[in-house]
PDB file of C-alpha atoms in Angstrom:
ATOM      1  CA  MET A   1      45.784 -17.282  63.365  1.00 86.00           C
ATOM      2  CA  ARG A   2      43.581 -18.993  65.927  1.00 89.00           C
ATOM      3  CA  CYS A   3      44.321 -22.660  66.696  1.00 91.00           C
ATOM      4  CA  PRO A   4      41.419 -24.881  65.541  1.00 93.00           C
ATOM      5  CA  PHE A   5      42.106 -27.308  68.408  1.00 94.00           C
ATOM      6  CA  CYS A   6      42.294 -25.125  71.505  1.00 94.00           C
ATOM      7  CA  GLY A   7      41.325 -21.656  70.235  1.00 92.00           C
ATOM      8  CA  HIS A   8      44.621 -20.041  71.283  1.00 92.00           C
ATOM      9  CA  ASP A   9      45.158 -16.789  69.338  1.00 91.00           C
ATOM     10  CA  ASP A  10      48.827 -17.124  68.429  1.00 87.00           C
ATOM     11  CA  ALA A  11      49.767 -20.093  66.227  1.00 90.00           C
ATOM     12  CA  GLN A  12      53.233 -19.820  64.684  1.00 93.00           C
ATOM     13  CA  VAL A  13      54.043 -20.392  61.008  1.00 94.00           C
ATOM     14  CA  LYS A  14      56.666 -23.142  60.716  1.00 94.00           C
ATOM     15  CA  ASP A  15      56.761 -23.561  56.931  1.00 93.00           C
ATOM     16  CA  SER A  16      55.291 -21.796  53.876  1.00 93.00           C
ATOM     17  CA  ARG A  17      55.278 -22.983  50.306  1.00 92.00           C
ATOM     18  CA  PRO A  18      53.335 -22.166  47.149  1.00 89.00           C
ATOM     19  CA  SER A  19      50.812 -24.616  45.748  1.00 77.00           C
ATOM     20  CA  GLU A  20      51.564 -26.553  42.560  1.00 71.00           C
ATOM     21  CA  ASP A  21      49.916 -23.974  40.303  1.00 69.00           C
ATOM     22  CA  GLY A  22      51.117 -20.946  42.282  1.00 75.00           C
ATOM     23  CA  THR A  23      47.611 -19.690  43.092  1.00 74.00           C
ATOM     24  CA  ALA A  24      47.788 -20.378  46.820  1.00 81.00           C
ATOM     25  CA  ILE A  25      50.223 -20.592  49.713  1.00 90.00           C
ATOM     26  CA  ARG A  26      50.165 -23.517  52.126  1.00 90.00           C
ATOM     27  CA  ARG A  27      51.315 -22.679  55.628  1.00 93.00           C
ATOM     28  CA  ARG A  28      52.179 -25.283  58.262  1.00 95.00           C
ATOM     29  CA  ARG A  29      51.398 -23.862  61.684  1.00 95.00           C
ATOM     30  CA  PHE A  30      52.176 -24.845  65.264  1.00 95.00           C
ATOM     31  CA  CYS A  31      50.202 -23.896  68.368  1.00 94.00           C
ATOM     32  CA  GLY A  32      52.434 -23.133  71.354  1.00 92.00           C
ATOM     33  CA  ALA A  33      49.549 -23.656  73.785  1.00 94.00           C
ATOM     34  CA  CYS A  34      48.460 -27.208  72.830  1.00 95.00           C
ATOM     35  CA  SER A  35      51.403 -28.276  70.594  1.00 94.00           C
ATOM     36  CA  GLN A  36      49.116 -29.243  67.704  1.00 95.00           C
ATOM     37  CA  ARG A  37      50.098 -28.722  64.055  1.00 95.00           C
ATOM     38  CA  PHE A  38      47.713 -27.711  61.279  1.00 95.00           C
ATOM     39  CA  THR A  39      47.779 -26.354  57.732  1.00 92.00           C
ATOM     40  CA  THR A  40      46.178 -23.200  56.367  1.00 91.00           C
ATOM     41  CA  ILE A  41      45.817 -22.197  52.728  1.00 86.00           C
ATOM     42  CA  GLU A  42      45.918 -18.582  51.527  1.00 86.00           C
ATOM     43  CA  ARG A  43      44.394 -17.598  48.175  1.00 78.00           C
ATOM     44  CA  VAL A  44      44.018 -14.300  46.372  1.00 72.00           C
ATOM     45  CA  GLN A  45      40.411 -13.185  46.268  1.00 66.00           C
ATOM     46  CA  LEU A  46      39.674 -10.525  43.671  1.00 64.00           C
ATOM     47  CA  ARG A  47      36.143  -9.811  44.862  1.00 73.00           C
ATOM     48  CA  GLU A  48      33.405 -11.143  47.123  1.00 84.00           C
ATOM     49  CA  LEU A  49      31.122 -13.209  44.914  1.00 92.00           C
ATOM     50  CA  VAL A  50      27.418 -13.639  45.576  1.00 93.00           C
ATOM     51  CA  VAL A  51      25.479 -16.437  43.864  1.00 95.00           C
ATOM     52  CA  VAL A  52      22.015 -15.508  42.615  1.00 95.00           C
ATOM     53  CA  LYS A  53      19.886 -18.658  42.714  1.00 93.00           C
ATOM     54  CA  SER A  54      17.056 -19.384  40.257  1.00 89.00           C
ATOM     55  CA  ASP A  55      14.512 -18.314  42.916  1.00 94.00           C
ATOM     56  CA  LEU A  56      16.461 -15.011  43.221  1.00 94.00           C
ATOM     57  CA  ARG A  57      17.885 -15.831  46.668  1.00 95.00           C
ATOM     58  CA  ARG A  58      21.376 -14.467  47.143  1.00 96.00           C
ATOM     59  CA  VAL A  59      23.995 -16.585  48.938  1.00 95.00           C
ATOM     60  CA  PRO A  60      27.747 -16.122  49.356  1.00 94.00           C
ATOM     61  CA  PHE A  61      29.840 -18.047  46.818  1.00 94.00           C
ATOM     62  CA  ASP A  62      31.237 -21.237  48.352  1.00 94.00           C
ATOM     63  CA  ARG A  63      34.429 -22.462  46.690  1.00 92.00           C
ATOM     64  CA  ASP A  64      34.257 -25.707  48.690  1.00 93.00           C
ATOM     65  CA  LYS A  65      30.781 -26.467  47.350  1.00 95.00           C
ATOM     66  CA  LEU A  66      32.037 -25.984  43.787  1.00 96.00           C
ATOM     67  CA  SER A  67      35.014 -28.225  44.512  1.00 95.00           C
ATOM     68  CA  ARG A  68      32.808 -30.946  46.054  1.00 95.00           C
ATOM     69  CA  SER A  69      30.458 -30.933  43.055  1.00 94.00           C
ATOM     70  CA  ILE A  70      33.325 -31.347  40.619  1.00 96.00           C
ATOM     71  CA  ARG A  71      34.931 -34.077  42.739  1.00 95.00           C
ATOM     72  CA  ILE A  72      31.636 -35.994  42.880  1.00 95.00           C
ATOM     73  CA  ALA A  73      31.319 -35.852  39.091  1.00 94.00           C
ATOM     74  CA  LEU A  74      34.932 -37.020  38.721  1.00 95.00           C
ATOM     75  CA  ARG A  75      34.718 -39.770  41.369  1.00 94.00           C
ATOM     76  CA  LYS A  76      36.497 -42.955  40.208  1.00 93.00           C
ATOM     77  CA  ARG A  77      37.609 -41.275  36.985  1.00 93.00           C
ATOM     78  CA  PRO A  78      41.255 -41.094  35.864  1.00 92.00           C
ATOM     79  CA  VAL A  79      41.727 -37.426  36.791  1.00 91.00           C
ATOM     80  CA  GLN A  80      44.422 -36.456  39.274  1.00 91.00           C
ATOM     81  CA  GLU A  81      43.727 -34.287  42.323  1.00 89.00           C
ATOM     82  CA  GLU A  82      46.020 -31.510  41.048  1.00 87.00           C
ATOM     83  CA  ARG A  83      43.931 -31.298  37.887  1.00 91.00           C
ATOM     84  CA  VAL A  84      40.737 -30.988  39.932  1.00 92.00           C
ATOM     85  CA  GLU A  85      42.282 -28.106  41.888  1.00 89.00           C
ATOM     86  CA  ARG A  86      43.331 -26.401  38.636  1.00 90.00           C
ATOM     87  CA  ILE A  87      39.780 -26.792  37.294  1.00 93.00           C
ATOM     88  CA  VAL A  88      38.305 -25.187  40.422  1.00 93.00           C
ATOM     89  CA  ASN A  89      40.888 -22.372  40.343  1.00 90.00           C
ATOM     90  CA  SER A  90      40.158 -21.712  36.679  1.00 91.00           C
ATOM     91  CA  ILE A  91      36.403 -21.494  37.209  1.00 94.00           C
ATOM     92  CA  VAL A  92      36.792 -19.222  40.256  1.00 92.00           C
ATOM     93  CA  ARG A  93      39.188 -16.945  38.330  1.00 88.00           C
ATOM     94  CA  LYS A  94      36.709 -16.683  35.438  1.00 92.00           C
ATOM     95  CA  LEU A  95      33.922 -15.770  37.850  1.00 92.00           C
ATOM     96  CA  GLU A  96      36.026 -13.203  39.722  1.00 87.00           C
ATOM     97  CA  SER A  97      37.307 -11.569  36.549  1.00 86.00           C
ATOM     98  CA  SER A  98      33.846 -11.364  34.965  1.00 83.00           C
ATOM     99  CA  GLY A  99      33.475  -7.896  36.481  1.00 80.00           C
ATOM    100  CA  ASP A 100      30.274  -8.555  38.383  1.00 85.00           C
ATOM    101  CA  SER A 101      30.030  -9.594  42.030  1.00 89.00           C
ATOM    102  CA  ASP A 102      26.565 -11.121  41.496  1.00 93.00           C
ATOM    103  CA  VAL A 103      26.893 -14.399  39.614  1.00 94.00           C
ATOM    104  CA  PRO A 104      23.827 -16.362  38.479  1.00 94.00           C
ATOM    105  CA  SER A 105      23.981 -20.011  39.580  1.00 93.00           C
ATOM    106  CA  LYS A 106      23.196 -20.933  35.981  1.00 92.00           C
ATOM    107  CA  GLN A 107      26.452 -19.292  34.853  1.00 94.00           C
ATOM    108  CA  ILE A 108      28.435 -21.370  37.349  1.00 94.00           C
ATOM    109  CA  GLY A 109      26.714 -24.584  36.233  1.00 93.00           C
ATOM    110  CA  GLU A 110      27.396 -23.841  32.574  1.00 92.00           C
ATOM    111  CA  LEU A 111      31.071 -23.089  33.290  1.00 94.00           C
ATOM    112  CA  VAL A 112      31.422 -26.390  35.137  1.00 95.00           C
ATOM    113  CA  MET A 113      29.730 -28.277  32.306  1.00 91.00           C
ATOM    114  CA  GLU A 114      31.953 -26.658  29.653  1.00 92.00           C
ATOM    115  CA  THR A 115      35.041 -27.561  31.644  1.00 94.00           C
ATOM    116  CA  LEU A 116      33.991 -31.138  32.412  1.00 93.00           C
ATOM    117  CA  LYS A 117      33.082 -31.715  28.771  1.00 90.00           C
ATOM    118  CA  GLU A 118      36.724 -31.065  27.886  1.00 92.00           C
ATOM    119  CA  VAL A 119      38.106 -33.132  30.791  1.00 92.00           C
ATOM    120  CA  ASP A 120      36.005 -36.307  31.005  1.00 91.00           C
ATOM    121  CA  ASP A 121      32.829 -37.369  29.159  1.00 87.00           C
ATOM    122  CA  VAL A 122      31.517 -39.508  32.029  1.00 90.00           C
ATOM    123  CA  ALA A 123      31.978 -36.705  34.569  1.00 93.00           C
ATOM    124  CA  TYR A 124      30.285 -34.330  32.133  1.00 89.00           C
ATOM    125  CA  VAL A 125      27.216 -36.580  31.868  1.00 86.00           C
ATOM    126  CA  ARG A 126      27.153 -37.149  35.646  1.00 88.00           C
ATOM    127  CA  PHE A 127      27.221 -33.441  36.389  1.00 90.00           C
ATOM    128  CA  ALA A 128      24.675 -32.689  33.665  1.00 85.00           C
ATOM    129  CA  SER A 129      22.285 -35.317  35.030  1.00 84.00           C
ATOM    130  CA  VAL A 130      22.155 -33.513  38.367  1.00 85.00           C
ATOM    131  CA  TYR A 131      22.435 -29.963  37.047  1.00 79.00           C
ATOM    132  CA  ARG A 132      19.734 -30.453  34.401  1.00 75.00           C
ATOM    133  CA  ASP A 133      17.669 -32.604  36.783  1.00 78.00           C
ATOM    134  CA  PHE A 134      17.287 -35.743  34.645  1.00 76.00           C
ATOM    135  CA  ARG A 135      14.287 -37.726  35.877  1.00 75.00           C
ATOM    136  CA  GLU A 136      13.910 -40.516  33.327  1.00 77.00           C
ATOM    137  CA  ALA A 137      16.063 -42.607  31.010  1.00 76.00           C
ATOM    138  CA  LYS A 138      14.785 -40.634  28.022  1.00 77.00           C
ATOM    139  CA  ASP A 139      16.384 -37.491  29.529  1.00 74.00           C
ATOM    140  CA  PHE A 140      19.762 -39.245  29.339  1.00 74.00           C
ATOM    141  CA  GLU A 141      19.033 -40.475  25.795  1.00 74.00           C
ATOM    142  CA  GLN A 142      18.143 -36.978  24.628  1.00 76.00           C
ATOM    143  CA  PHE A 143      21.225 -35.454  26.280  1.00 74.00           C
ATOM    144  CA  LEU A 144      23.563 -38.120  24.908  1.00 75.00           C
ATOM    145  CA  GLY A 145      22.001 -37.662  21.474  1.00 75.00           C
ATOM    146  CA  GLN A 146      23.008 -34.000  21.624  1.00 72.00           C
ATOM    147  CA  LEU A 147      26.599 -35.011  22.294  1.00 70.00           C
ATOM    148  CA  GLY A 148      26.495 -36.796  18.941  1.00 64.00           C
ATOM    149  CA  ASP A 149      29.764 -37.811  17.370  1.00 49.00           C
ATOM    150  CA  LYS A 150      31.892 -36.913  20.381  1.00 53.00           C
ATOM    151  CA  LEU A 151      30.895 -40.078  22.256  1.00 49.00           C
ATOM    152  CA  GLU A 152      30.865 -42.446  19.262  1.00 52.00           C
ATOM    153  CA  PRO A 153      33.959 -44.641  18.888  1.00 52.00           C
ATOM    154  CA  GLU A 154      36.172 -43.915  15.929  1.00 51.00           C
ATOM    155  CA  PRO A 155      36.129 -46.536  13.124  1.00 52.00           C
ATOM    156  CA  GLN A 156      39.211 -48.726  13.056  1.00 51.00           C
TER     157      GLN A 156
END
């Protein structure tokens, strides 16, 4: 492993441990050349995914972009970081096990929306507003109307 600080080719592993959900291994590393420490994360990758955009462009799947989008939707919501990581892992696993290396961006967006709908209503609406490109208040009204009873408070 190359040191990200000095570029030296031989950083030593000092400690390895599995992540909370067992889908990754965190490795603490030490560079003998510059004495810096850093962490790497190893994950199983079943296949190389390619995202097919709506304009038919093909771009490599970016797990970090997916993670950022979900974190933005969940910002200031009562959802722990471990849960966010499990959500991302679950979506990536579904995409990898779908059997096809080419994944339409629409499929990814729908998977994220399904997941967020179960996790947090506010995050779901936030993500939907960007994903579905809401431009006016009536777009929100129409979308919230489709949610129906789920968002209405229960009678006491």
